[in-house]
Tab-separated table of C-alpha atoms in Angstrom:
chain	number	residue	atom	x	y	z
E	1	UNK	CA	-14.399	105.237	-19.048
E	2	UNK	CA	-13.548	101.775	-17.692
E	3	UNK	CA	-16.767	101.683	-15.639
E	4	UNK	CA	-18.746	102.564	-18.753
E	5	UNK	CA	-17.085	99.762	-20.721
E	6	UNK	CA	-17.779	97.319	-17.882
E	7	UNK	CA	-21.427	98.395	-17.875
E	8	UNK	CA	-21.720	97.968	-21.648
E	9	UNK	CA	-20.100	94.543	-21.360
E	10	UNK	CA	-22.510	93.484	-18.611
E	11	UNK	CA	-25.552	94.635	-20.575
E	12	UNK	CA	-24.236	92.902	-23.689
E	13	UNK	CA	-23.738	89.678	-21.764
E	14	UNK	CA	-27.296	89.865	-20.434
E	15	UNK	CA	-28.713	90.449	-23.929
E	16	UNK	CA	-26.609	87.695	-25.499
E	17	UNK	CA	-27.364	85.341	-22.627
E	18	UNK	CA	-31.094	86.012	-22.936
E	19	UNK	CA	-30.989	85.334	-26.677
E	20	UNK	CA	-29.044	82.111	-26.131
E	21	UNK	CA	-31.497	81.092	-23.413
E	22	UNK	CA	-34.488	81.804	-25.668
E	23	UNK	CA	-32.969	79.919	-28.599
E	24	UNK	CA	-32.074	77.045	-26.306
E	25	UNK	CA	-35.662	76.864	-25.058
E	26	UNK	CA	-36.991	76.868	-28.632
E	27	UNK	CA	-34.611	74.122	-29.743
E	28	UNK	CA	-35.380	72.123	-26.587
E	29	UNK	CA	-39.106	72.337	-27.266
E	30	UNK	CA	-38.553	71.411	-30.921
E	31	UNK	CA	-36.470	68.411	-29.851
E	32	UNK	CA	-39.232	67.310	-27.470
E	33	UNK	CA	-41.812	67.517	-30.268
E	34	UNK	CA	-39.481	65.648	-32.634
E	35	UNK	CA	-39.066	62.900	-30.040
E	36	UNK	CA	-42.861	62.474	-30.017
E	37	UNK	CA	-43.082	62.273	-33.804
E	38	UNK	CA	-40.127	59.879	-34.089
E	39	UNK	CA	-41.036	57.531	-31.208
E	40	UNK	CA	-40.564	53.821	-31.954
E	41	UNK	CA	-41.722	50.802	-29.998
E	42	UNK	CA	-39.130	48.716	-28.108
E	43	UNK	CA	-40.436	45.863	-30.288
E	44	UNK	CA	-39.882	47.683	-33.583
E	45	UNK	CA	-36.938	45.542	-34.674
E	46	UNK	CA	-37.928	42.289	-32.975
E	47	UNK	CA	-41.710	41.810	-33.110
E	48	UNK	CA	-43.427	38.745	-31.656
E	49	UNK	CA	-44.065	36.126	-34.318
E	50	UNK	CA	-47.633	35.220	-35.323
E	51	UNK	CA	-49.070	32.048	-33.867
E	52	UNK	CA	-51.635	29.692	-35.333
E	53	UNK	CA	-55.268	30.506	-35.977
E	54	UNK	CA	-58.161	28.183	-35.245
E	55	UNK	CA	-59.096	27.899	-38.904
E	56	UNK	CA	-62.766	28.011	-37.872
E	57	UNK	CA	-64.769	31.045	-38.945
E	58	UNK	CA	-67.887	32.066	-37.031
E	59	UNK	CA	-68.964	34.377	-39.849
E	60	UNK	CA	-68.852	34.563	-43.607
E	61	UNK	CA	-67.125	37.934	-43.382
E	62	UNK	CA	-66.415	40.841	-41.065
E	63	UNK	CA	-67.141	44.406	-42.172
E	64	UNK	CA	-65.246	46.848	-39.961
E	65	UNK	CA	-66.851	50.318	-40.107
E	66	UNK	CA	-64.617	52.965	-38.545
E	67	UNK	CA	-66.400	56.298	-38.023
E	68	UNK	CA	-63.558	58.684	-37.345
E	69	UNK	CA	-63.895	60.810	-34.157
E	70	UNK	CA	-67.430	59.618	-33.344
E	71	UNK	CA	-68.035	60.351	-29.660
E	72	UNK	CA	-69.970	57.851	-27.601
E	73	UNK	CA	-72.573	60.421	-26.551
E	74	UNK	CA	-73.248	61.210	-30.207
E	75	UNK	CA	-73.451	57.511	-31.078
E	76	UNK	CA	-75.984	56.997	-28.259
E	77	UNK	CA	-78.214	59.833	-29.480
E	78	UNK	CA	-81.058	57.974	-31.201
E	79	UNK	CA	-82.295	61.170	-32.836
E	80	UNK	CA	-78.951	61.695	-34.537
E	81	UNK	CA	-78.017	58.077	-35.318
E	82	UNK	CA	-81.271	56.069	-35.446
E	83	UNK	CA	-79.882	53.207	-37.531
E	84	UNK	CA	-76.941	52.683	-35.189
E	85	UNK	CA	-79.485	52.493	-32.348
E	86	UNK	CA	-81.339	49.807	-34.300
E	87	UNK	CA	-78.103	47.912	-34.909
E	88	UNK	CA	-77.269	48.153	-31.209
E	89	UNK	CA	-80.528	46.397	-30.356
E	90	UNK	CA	-79.560	43.542	-32.680
E	91	UNK	CA	-76.063	42.900	-31.366
E	92	UNK	CA	-73.393	43.328	-28.722
E	93	UNK	CA	-72.697	46.813	-27.464
E	94	UNK	CA	-70.051	48.230	-25.131
E	95	UNK	CA	-68.259	51.392	-24.106
E	96	UNK	CA	-64.755	51.306	-25.536
E	97	UNK	CA	-61.782	52.988	-23.858
E	98	UNK	CA	-58.503	54.035	-25.454
E	99	UNK	CA	-55.287	55.649	-24.231
E	100	UNK	CA	-53.513	58.861	-25.173
E	101	UNK	CA	-52.365	60.198	-27.518
E	102	UNK	CA	-55.886	60.397	-28.950
E	103	UNK	CA	-54.795	61.032	-32.537
E	104	UNK	CA	-56.073	59.060	-35.515
E	105	UNK	CA	-52.894	57.299	-36.587
E	106	UNK	CA	-52.222	55.905	-33.085
E	107	UNK	CA	-55.912	54.941	-32.900
E	108	UNK	CA	-55.862	53.116	-36.239
E	109	UNK	CA	-52.712	51.283	-35.143
E	110	UNK	CA	-54.238	50.252	-31.811
E	111	UNK	CA	-57.415	48.985	-33.484
E	112	UNK	CA	-55.613	46.882	-36.103
E	113	UNK	CA	-52.554	45.703	-34.143
E	114	UNK	CA	-54.295	45.261	-30.792
E	115	UNK	CA	-51.526	46.977	-28.809
E	116	UNK	CA	-51.339	50.359	-27.089
E	117	UNK	CA	-49.416	53.208	-28.759
E	118	UNK	CA	-46.198	52.614	-26.797
E	119	UNK	CA	-45.944	49.066	-28.211
E	120	UNK	CA	-47.797	48.930	-31.546
E	121	UNK	CA	-45.045	50.924	-33.338
E	122	UNK	CA	-47.561	52.992	-35.241
E	123	UNK	CA	-47.067	56.769	-35.243
E	124	UNK	CA	-47.393	58.417	-31.830
E	125	UNK	CA	-48.938	61.466	-33.534
E	126	UNK	CA	-50.439	62.202	-36.931
E	127	UNK	CA	-47.561	62.335	-39.417
E	128	UNK	CA	-47.515	63.734	-42.932
E	129	UNK	CA	-48.504	61.142	-45.532
E	130	UNK	CA	-44.972	60.659	-46.845
E	131	UNK	CA	-43.616	60.076	-43.314
E	132	UNK	CA	-46.113	57.416	-42.197
E	133	UNK	CA	-44.406	54.060	-41.511
E	134	UNK	CA	-45.921	50.692	-42.351
E	135	UNK	CA	-46.788	48.419	-39.440
E	136	UNK	CA	-43.795	46.471	-38.148
E	137	UNK	CA	-46.002	44.481	-35.770
E	138	UNK	CA	-48.433	41.769	-36.785
E	139	UNK	CA	-51.869	43.185	-37.635
E	140	UNK	CA	-55.366	41.948	-38.398
E	141	UNK	CA	-55.017	42.283	-42.183
E	142	UNK	CA	-51.710	40.428	-42.264
E	143	UNK	CA	-53.228	37.657	-40.133
E	144	UNK	CA	-56.198	37.355	-42.504
E	145	UNK	CA	-53.935	37.336	-45.565
E	146	UNK	CA	-51.754	34.548	-44.151
E	147	UNK	CA	-54.893	32.504	-43.516
E	148	UNK	CA	-55.863	32.795	-47.172
E	149	UNK	CA	-58.724	35.240	-46.641
E	150	UNK	CA	-59.392	38.067	-49.092
E	151	UNK	CA	-59.258	41.590	-47.687
E	152	UNK	CA	-60.343	45.079	-48.734
E	153	UNK	CA	-59.964	48.654	-47.474
E	154	UNK	CA	-61.879	51.769	-48.519
E	155	UNK	CA	-61.000	54.974	-46.708
E	156	UNK	CA	-58.545	57.761	-46.039
E	157	UNK	CA	-55.150	57.367	-47.671
E	158	UNK	CA	-53.290	57.025	-44.360
E	159	UNK	CA	-54.320	53.353	-44.437
E	160	UNK	CA	-52.393	53.018	-47.686
E	161	UNK	CA	-49.193	53.658	-45.726
E	162	UNK	CA	-50.004	52.029	-42.371
E	163	UNK	CA	-51.329	48.643	-43.479
E	164	UNK	CA	-48.918	46.383	-45.430
E	165	UNK	CA	-50.430	46.571	-48.902
E	166	UNK	CA	-49.400	43.029	-49.767
E	167	UNK	CA	-52.042	41.998	-47.206
E	168	UNK	CA	-54.783	44.006	-48.982
E	169	UNK	CA	-56.387	42.465	-52.074
E	170	UNK	CA	-58.445	45.441	-53.208
E	171	UNK	CA	-58.550	49.047	-52.029
E	172	UNK	CA	-59.853	52.549	-52.572
E	173	UNK	CA	-57.992	55.428	-50.918
E	174	UNK	CA	-58.819	59.122	-50.891
E	175	UNK	CA	-57.168	62.295	-49.618
E	176	UNK	CA	-60.631	63.745	-48.953
E	177	UNK	CA	-62.168	63.986	-45.488
E	178	UNK	CA	-65.631	65.474	-46.063
E	179	UNK	CA	-69.073	64.108	-46.950
E	180	UNK	CA	-68.237	63.814	-50.651
E	181	UNK	CA	-65.166	61.716	-49.842
E	182	UNK	CA	-67.269	59.462	-47.598
E	183	UNK	CA	-69.834	58.952	-50.342
E	184	UNK	CA	-67.028	57.893	-52.683
E	185	UNK	CA	-65.562	55.574	-50.036
E	186	UNK	CA	-68.868	53.779	-49.453
E	187	UNK	CA	-69.684	53.672	-53.174
E	188	UNK	CA	-66.346	51.933	-53.773
E	189	UNK	CA	-66.996	49.395	-51.001
E	190	UNK	CA	-70.611	48.414	-51.739
E	191	UNK	CA	-69.737	46.255	-54.794
E	192	UNK	CA	-67.274	44.289	-52.630
E	193	UNK	CA	-70.099	43.533	-50.195
E	194	UNK	CA	-72.422	42.354	-52.958
E	195	UNK	CA	-70.169	39.351	-53.635
E	196	UNK	CA	-68.694	36.656	-51.412
E	197	UNK	CA	-65.154	37.485	-52.509
E	198	UNK	CA	-63.893	39.382	-49.437
E	199	UNK	CA	-63.873	38.142	-45.863
E	200	UNK	CA	-62.412	41.221	-44.116
E	201	UNK	CA	-63.474	44.690	-45.255
E	202	UNK	CA	-62.542	47.992	-43.585
E	203	UNK	CA	-64.663	51.049	-44.440
E	204	UNK	CA	-63.508	54.374	-43.017
E	205	UNK	CA	-66.008	57.260	-42.680
E	206	UNK	CA	-64.299	60.589	-41.977
E	207	UNK	CA	-66.800	63.460	-42.123
E	208	UNK	CA	-67.545	63.530	-38.373
E	209	UNK	CA	-63.875	64.222	-37.695
E	210	UNK	CA	-63.964	66.851	-40.461
E	211	UNK	CA	-66.906	68.566	-38.753
E	212	UNK	CA	-64.990	68.585	-35.486
E	213	UNK	CA	-61.925	70.224	-36.997
E	214	UNK	CA	-63.460	72.527	-39.603
E	215	UNK	CA	-67.111	73.106	-38.702
E	216	UNK	CA	-67.133	74.188	-35.075
E	217	UNK	CA	-66.748	70.940	-33.157
E	218	UNK	CA	-69.355	68.819	-31.342
E	219	UNK	CA	-71.241	71.864	-30.015
E	220	UNK	CA	-71.988	73.039	-33.557
E	221	UNK	CA	-75.172	71.724	-35.261
E	222	UNK	CA	-73.059	70.656	-38.235
E	223	UNK	CA	-71.454	67.957	-36.050
E	224	UNK	CA	-74.795	66.195	-35.571
E	225	UNK	CA	-75.558	66.658	-39.261
E	226	UNK	CA	-72.304	64.889	-40.150
E	227	UNK	CA	-73.076	62.085	-37.678
E	228	UNK	CA	-76.577	61.708	-39.153
E	229	UNK	CA	-75.099	61.373	-42.646
E	230	UNK	CA	-72.591	58.823	-41.303
E	231	UNK	CA	-75.536	56.889	-39.858
E	232	UNK	CA	-77.155	56.816	-43.314
E	233	UNK	CA	-73.915	55.445	-44.771
E	234	UNK	CA	-73.828	52.709	-42.107
E	235	UNK	CA	-77.408	51.861	-43.121
E	236	UNK	CA	-76.296	51.524	-46.759
E	237	UNK	CA	-73.433	49.240	-45.746
E	238	UNK	CA	-75.648	47.027	-43.589
E	239	UNK	CA	-78.243	46.808	-46.368
E	240	UNK	CA	-75.635	45.101	-48.547
E	241	UNK	CA	-75.049	42.440	-45.868
E	242	UNK	CA	-76.894	39.384	-44.647
E	243	UNK	CA	-76.421	39.601	-40.889
E	244	UNK	CA	-77.431	35.987	-40.478
E	245	UNK	CA	-74.145	35.161	-42.212
E	246	UNK	CA	-72.089	38.377	-41.990
E	247	UNK	CA	-70.836	40.448	-39.055
E	248	UNK	CA	-70.536	44.232	-38.886
E	249	UNK	CA	-68.541	46.232	-36.338
E	250	UNK	CA	-68.990	49.989	-35.803
E	251	UNK	CA	-66.385	51.821	-33.703
E	252	UNK	CA	-64.412	55.060	-33.713
E	253	UNK	CA	-60.734	55.787	-33.155
E	254	UNK	CA	-61.157	58.684	-30.682
E	255	UNK	CA	-63.604	61.382	-29.659
E	256	UNK	CA	-63.264	65.168	-29.682
E	257	UNK	CA	-63.449	67.911	-27.082
E	258	UNK	CA	-66.485	70.207	-27.205
E	259	UNK	CA	-64.579	72.950	-29.005
E	260	UNK	CA	-63.259	70.481	-31.582
E	261	UNK	CA	-59.908	68.725	-31.550
E	262	UNK	CA	-58.269	65.681	-30.006
E	263	UNK	CA	-54.880	64.272	-29.082
E	264	UNK	CA	-54.985	64.729	-25.315
E	265	UNK	CA	-56.197	62.667	-22.383
E	266	UNK	CA	-59.702	64.056	-21.874
E	267	UNK	CA	-62.369	61.428	-21.212
E	268	UNK	CA	-64.331	62.733	-24.212
E	269	UNK	CA	-61.422	61.903	-26.519
E	270	UNK	CA	-60.707	58.479	-24.997
E	271	UNK	CA	-64.235	56.998	-24.886
E	272	UNK	CA	-65.692	55.466	-28.043
E	273	UNK	CA	-68.755	53.466	-29.145
E	274	UNK	CA	-68.577	49.741	-29.893
E	275	UNK	CA	-71.394	47.944	-31.722
E	276	UNK	CA	-70.920	44.393	-33.040
E	277	UNK	CA	-73.859	42.723	-34.791
E	278	UNK	CA	-74.551	39.730	-36.997
E	279	UNK	CA	-73.320	36.177	-37.317
E	280	UNK	CA	-71.444	34.708	-34.367
E	281	UNK	CA	-72.466	37.488	-31.951
E	282	UNK	CA	-74.398	37.144	-28.673
E	283	UNK	CA	-76.763	40.061	-28.080
E	284	UNK	CA	-76.208	42.168	-24.957
E	285	UNK	CA	-74.665	45.197	-23.279
E	286	UNK	CA	-71.170	44.239	-22.157
E	287	UNK	CA	-70.144	47.339	-20.223
E	288	UNK	CA	-66.575	48.544	-20.604
E	289	UNK	CA	-63.950	47.151	-22.967
E	290	UNK	CA	-60.572	48.353	-24.237
E	291	UNK	CA	-59.631	49.388	-27.754
E	292	UNK	CA	-56.900	46.722	-27.775
E	293	UNK	CA	-59.651	44.072	-27.502
E	294	UNK	CA	-60.941	44.788	-31.019
E	295	UNK	CA	-58.203	43.093	-33.083
E	296	UNK	CA	-58.113	39.799	-31.116
E	297	UNK	CA	-61.930	39.665	-31.086
E	298	UNK	CA	-62.204	40.035	-34.864
E	299	UNK	CA	-59.314	37.585	-35.321
E	300	UNK	CA	-61.285	35.042	-33.286
E	301	UNK	CA	-64.423	35.589	-35.377
E	302	UNK	CA	-62.399	35.035	-38.556
E	303	UNK	CA	-60.472	32.044	-37.194
E	304	UNK	CA	-57.089	33.677	-37.867
E	305	UNK	CA	-54.159	34.075	-35.494
E	306	UNK	CA	-54.270	36.593	-32.659
E	307	UNK	CA	-52.016	39.506	-33.733
E	308	UNK	CA	-48.615	38.787	-32.189
E	309	UNK	CA	-48.251	42.061	-30.266
E	310	UNK	CA	-51.871	42.218	-29.093
E	311	UNK	CA	-52.312	43.376	-25.494
E	312	UNK	CA	-56.059	42.849	-25.520
E	313	UNK	CA	-58.299	39.864	-24.988
E	314	UNK	CA	-60.789	38.276	-27.380
E	315	UNK	CA	-64.238	39.243	-26.117
E	316	UNK	CA	-65.328	35.605	-26.029
E	317	UNK	CA	-68.394	36.411	-23.928
E	318	UNK	CA	-69.803	38.218	-26.992
E	319	UNK	CA	-69.084	35.363	-29.400
E	320	UNK	CA	-70.865	32.103	-30.143
E	321	UNK	CA	-68.030	29.642	-29.533
E	322	UNK	CA	-68.377	25.920	-28.949
E	323	UNK	CA	-66.485	24.596	-25.868
E	324	UNK	CA	-63.681	23.166	-28.014
E	325	UNK	CA	-63.172	26.566	-29.678
E	326	UNK	CA	-63.094	28.350	-26.318
E	327	UNK	CA	-60.560	25.902	-24.895
E	328	UNK	CA	-58.285	26.134	-27.936
E	329	UNK	CA	-58.578	29.932	-27.857
E	330	UNK	CA	-57.297	30.047	-24.273
E	331	UNK	CA	-54.258	27.977	-25.225
E	332	UNK	CA	-53.433	30.190	-28.203
E	333	UNK	CA	-53.981	33.304	-26.105
E	334	UNK	CA	-51.607	32.106	-23.365
E	335	UNK	CA	-48.919	31.311	-25.945
E	336	UNK	CA	-49.328	34.713	-27.626
E	337	UNK	CA	-49.193	36.643	-24.360
E	338	UNK	CA	-46.193	34.643	-23.149
E	339	UNK	CA	-44.210	35.379	-26.298
E	340	UNK	CA	-45.135	39.074	-26.107
E	341	UNK	CA	-43.948	39.306	-22.494
E	342	UNK	CA	-40.715	37.486	-23.322
E	343	UNK	CA	-39.968	39.714	-26.334
E	344	UNK	CA	-40.782	42.885	-24.403
E	345	UNK	CA	-38.643	42.104	-21.355
E	346	UNK	CA	-35.785	41.148	-23.668
E	347	UNK	CA	-36.150	44.439	-25.576
E	348	UNK	CA	-35.983	46.591	-22.415
E	349	UNK	CA	-33.298	44.544	-20.660
E	350	UNK	CA	-35.423	43.190	-17.824
E	351	UNK	CA	-35.587	39.584	-16.546
E	352	UNK	CA	-38.374	37.441	-17.978
E	353	UNK	CA	-40.714	36.091	-15.312
E	354	UNK	CA	-43.967	34.284	-16.023
E	355	UNK	CA	-46.981	35.689	-14.169
E	356	UNK	CA	-48.856	33.714	-11.551
E	357	UNK	CA	-52.008	33.471	-13.670
E	358	UNK	CA	-52.724	32.774	-17.330
E	359	UNK	CA	-55.196	35.583	-18.025
E	360	UNK	CA	-54.408	38.507	-20.305
E	361	UNK	CA	-54.664	40.788	-17.263
E	362	UNK	CA	-51.971	38.761	-15.461
E	363	UNK	CA	-49.603	38.895	-18.426
E	364	UNK	CA	-50.212	42.614	-18.947
E	365	UNK	CA	-49.551	43.296	-15.260
E	366	UNK	CA	-46.235	41.437	-15.566
E	367	UNK	CA	-45.410	43.530	-18.638
E	368	UNK	CA	-46.270	46.754	-16.818
E	369	UNK	CA	-44.224	45.673	-13.781
E	370	UNK	CA	-41.204	45.074	-16.040
E	371	UNK	CA	-41.672	48.502	-17.599
E	372	UNK	CA	-41.946	50.174	-14.181
E	373	UNK	CA	-38.791	48.398	-12.972
E	374	UNK	CA	-36.866	49.600	-16.015
E	375	UNK	CA	-38.064	53.185	-15.526
E	376	UNK	CA	-37.151	53.064	-11.819
E	377	UNK	CA	-33.668	51.859	-12.720
E	378	UNK	CA	-33.218	54.758	-15.134
E	379	UNK	CA	-34.526	57.300	-12.629
E	380	UNK	CA	-32.250	56.061	-9.857
E	381	UNK	CA	-29.235	56.348	-12.148
E	382	UNK	CA	-30.070	60.031	-12.677
E	383	UNK	CA	-31.153	60.826	-9.129
E	384	UNK	CA	-27.727	61.863	-7.774
E	385	UNK	CA	-27.154	64.351	-10.588
E	386	UNK	CA	-30.706	65.637	-10.214
E	387	UNK	CA	-30.151	66.126	-6.472
E	388	UNK	CA	-27.034	68.203	-7.106
E	389	UNK	CA	-28.813	70.331	-9.706
E	390	UNK	CA	-31.757	70.819	-7.348
E	391	UNK	CA	-29.743	71.666	-4.210
E	392	UNK	CA	-26.955	73.915	-5.525
E	393	UNK	CA	-29.228	76.895	-6.280
E	394	UNK	CA	-30.330	76.860	-2.636
E	395	UNK	CA	-26.808	77.935	-1.683
E	396	UNK	CA	-27.153	81.052	-3.821
E	397	UNK	CA	-30.588	81.762	-2.345
E	398	UNK	CA	-29.279	81.566	1.216
E	399	UNK	CA	-26.544	84.055	0.356
E	400	UNK	CA	-29.077	86.522	-1.016
E	401	UNK	CA	-31.548	86.640	1.863
E	402	UNK	CA	-32.383	90.301	1.480
E	403	UNK	CA	-33.483	89.913	-2.124
E	404	UNK	CA	-34.740	86.349	-2.122
E	405	UNK	CA	-38.310	87.202	-1.090
E	406	UNK	CA	-38.874	89.416	-4.111
E	407	UNK	CA	-37.102	87.006	-6.450
E	408	UNK	CA	-39.223	84.089	-5.226
E	409	UNK	CA	-42.341	86.259	-5.490
E	410	UNK	CA	-41.377	87.122	-9.065
E	411	UNK	CA	-40.874	83.467	-9.973
E	412	UNK	CA	-44.224	82.575	-8.390
E	413	UNK	CA	-45.946	85.411	-10.254
E	414	UNK	CA	-44.431	84.176	-13.520
E	415	UNK	CA	-45.943	80.714	-13.032
E	416	UNK	CA	-49.296	82.247	-12.066
E	417	UNK	CA	-49.312	84.732	-14.962
E	418	UNK	CA	-48.343	82.047	-17.480
E	419	UNK	CA	-51.216	79.800	-16.408
E	420	UNK	CA	-53.725	82.667	-16.341
E	421	UNK	CA	-52.708	83.699	-19.867
E	422	UNK	CA	-52.831	80.091	-21.046
E	423	UNK	CA	-55.974	78.737	-19.394
E	424	UNK	CA	-58.118	81.792	-18.577
E	425	UNK	CA	-57.287	84.309	-21.300
E	426	UNK	CA	-56.461	81.711	-23.951
E	427	UNK	CA	-59.150	79.276	-22.815
E	428	UNK	CA	-56.935	76.256	-23.516
E	429	UNK	CA	-56.895	72.852	-21.836
E	430	UNK	CA	-53.682	71.306	-20.518
E	431	UNK	CA	-53.497	68.773	-23.309
E	432	UNK	CA	-52.670	68.497	-26.994
E	433	UNK	CA	-56.307	68.407	-28.065
E	434	UNK	CA	-56.469	72.094	-28.968
E	435	UNK	CA	-53.142	72.099	-30.847
E	436	UNK	CA	-53.323	71.846	-34.629
E	437	UNK	CA	-49.549	71.838	-35.233
E	438	UNK	CA	-46.221	71.890	-33.402
E	439	UNK	CA	-45.451	75.286	-34.944
E	440	UNK	CA	-48.683	76.745	-33.568
E	441	UNK	CA	-47.910	75.428	-30.085
E	442	UNK	CA	-44.356	76.797	-30.073
E	443	UNK	CA	-45.436	80.233	-31.318
E	444	UNK	CA	-48.241	80.479	-28.759
E	445	UNK	CA	-46.083	79.390	-25.828
E	446	UNK	CA	-43.375	81.871	-26.840
E	447	UNK	CA	-45.951	84.687	-26.859
E	448	UNK	CA	-47.432	83.980	-23.426
E	449	UNK	CA	-43.980	83.276	-21.962
E	450	UNK	CA	-42.922	86.780	-22.976
E	451	UNK	CA	-46.102	88.214	-21.472
E	452	UNK	CA	-45.711	86.353	-18.167
E	453	UNK	CA	-42.032	87.257	-17.963
E	454	UNK	CA	-42.822	90.941	-18.498
E	455	UNK	CA	-45.450	90.938	-15.732
E	456	UNK	CA	-43.251	89.135	-13.211
E	457	UNK	CA	-40.160	91.200	-14.088
E	458	UNK	CA	-42.161	94.368	-13.371
E	459	UNK	CA	-42.828	93.077	-9.839
E	460	UNK	CA	-39.135	92.411	-9.260
E	461	UNK	CA	-38.237	95.819	-10.731
E	462	UNK	CA	-40.539	97.658	-8.338
E	463	UNK	CA	-39.985	95.424	-5.320
E	464	UNK	CA	-36.184	95.606	-5.405
E	465	UNK	CA	-36.147	99.164	-6.809
E	466	UNK	CA	-33.790	98.088	-9.552
E	467	UNK	CA	-33.956	101.578	-11.043
E	468	UNK	CA	-32.046	102.807	-7.979
E	469	UNK	CA	-29.398	100.087	-8.116
E	470	UNK	CA	-26.093	100.336	-9.910
E	471	UNK	CA	-26.177	98.869	-13.425
E	472	UNK	CA	-24.057	95.878	-12.437
E	473	UNK	CA	-26.149	95.201	-9.316
E	474	UNK	CA	-29.418	95.501	-11.240
E	475	UNK	CA	-28.112	93.220	-13.978
E	476	UNK	CA	-27.099	90.604	-11.428
E	477	UNK	CA	-30.518	90.647	-9.782
E	478	UNK	CA	-32.292	90.333	-13.140
E	479	UNK	CA	-30.118	87.344	-13.997
E	480	UNK	CA	-30.877	85.900	-10.565
E	481	UNK	CA	-34.615	86.336	-11.117
E	482	UNK	CA	-34.493	84.606	-14.510
E	483	UNK	CA	-32.330	81.801	-13.122
E	484	UNK	CA	-34.676	81.291	-10.158
E	485	UNK	CA	-37.694	81.192	-12.481
E	486	UNK	CA	-36.020	78.577	-14.676
E	487	UNK	CA	-35.081	76.647	-11.539
E	488	UNK	CA	-38.692	76.646	-10.315
E	489	UNK	CA	-39.920	75.429	-13.708
E	490	UNK	CA	-37.229	72.738	-13.912
E	491	UNK	CA	-37.888	71.184	-10.483
E	492	UNK	CA	-40.790	68.980	-11.690
E	493	UNK	CA	-38.587	67.708	-14.540
E	494	UNK	CA	-35.820	66.758	-12.110
């Protein structure tokens, strides 16, 4: 009777422990996702202050056309986007590079603030409309507003939350993402372009991204159809401009993988077109640039201050600047980068040290070195605990030599089965680009975890002949297998 009660107790403990372990894993994953959605920049509460602008405009106005999700290969296809090809021949063109996460809200923030997602304090992922924060860092629209320029935005309603609306003089926002919404967006903007009233205008075209998410992705013919319609809208916008006096920029915020989707670190999602044409622009192909270069370049064209948190450089080689302008720009750029480095090192508790050079690259290397030093300090402080956690299980393994081979084989099979189910059967990439929601990701991972655990447990069951063991012995080995599997998965984290 006592042995039966002990057996029931052991089984109950295993069941309860497994449930607690599963719930713990779910809550841990949820906490990790929440940390992504709630990430804030170290500069959130103490942003660099705006400097002075030159006050000299090289153009009557800048029209910033943002074609959401437009891949560079699509933009370079003259059969799909013939007008963009024509515009490219008239202006400066480059291949633009961004950084993950390749979501829209981080992309918008990088384009307008001029800083990468870890510093610009925009959302690190696409948030619900009501949760989107307004920029805490200086941005292109705020810089233009302070300089007395008139600004306008027509596009998706996320811009209504991201951009400080006191810096926007006129706007049209929509919750639509398809071709009809784009037609309304451009129709709202055209009258602004037919007057001289606005000096900075952002027009957001969204249907290419819509085709990627809802119409089969870039491999589907409807993707090219959406891009062709976007090209026609760009033609309408340019027709309302006088490019001898006005400047138009066409870029995107990210690309998409072939199957549709973005958010990860694939080259297709992090490479975008850049076409700048019109007044103040020197024609040519300028190779590779960074997304953070857009805001300081447009600020220079407009004669306003470089956004205070900008990590990019004004693309002066593309711009018609007189020597005095170029010299003054370098001085303002050095001051802006110096303040950014000082604010950042102060925010992360690292000593402030001026770099050897005065280029943006030198300042950004100093910033990255400070970040790396802070991370190293944090890792070293955790290393002793991590060593203990990593080494202690080895003691248990050495005491269980007769069973350890099968337990290790089971843990290895779990890792193999999980990856086969994920990548081969599921056909997924190891990035966030295929994930449409956190709930979808958690549900899918739970399903394949159960499948992989079942397969690997069957190996341990047969290898150790658990069906011939006493209940308590079998229970102990099962617990050991699960613990060893968790240990193997946790080692990279440690």
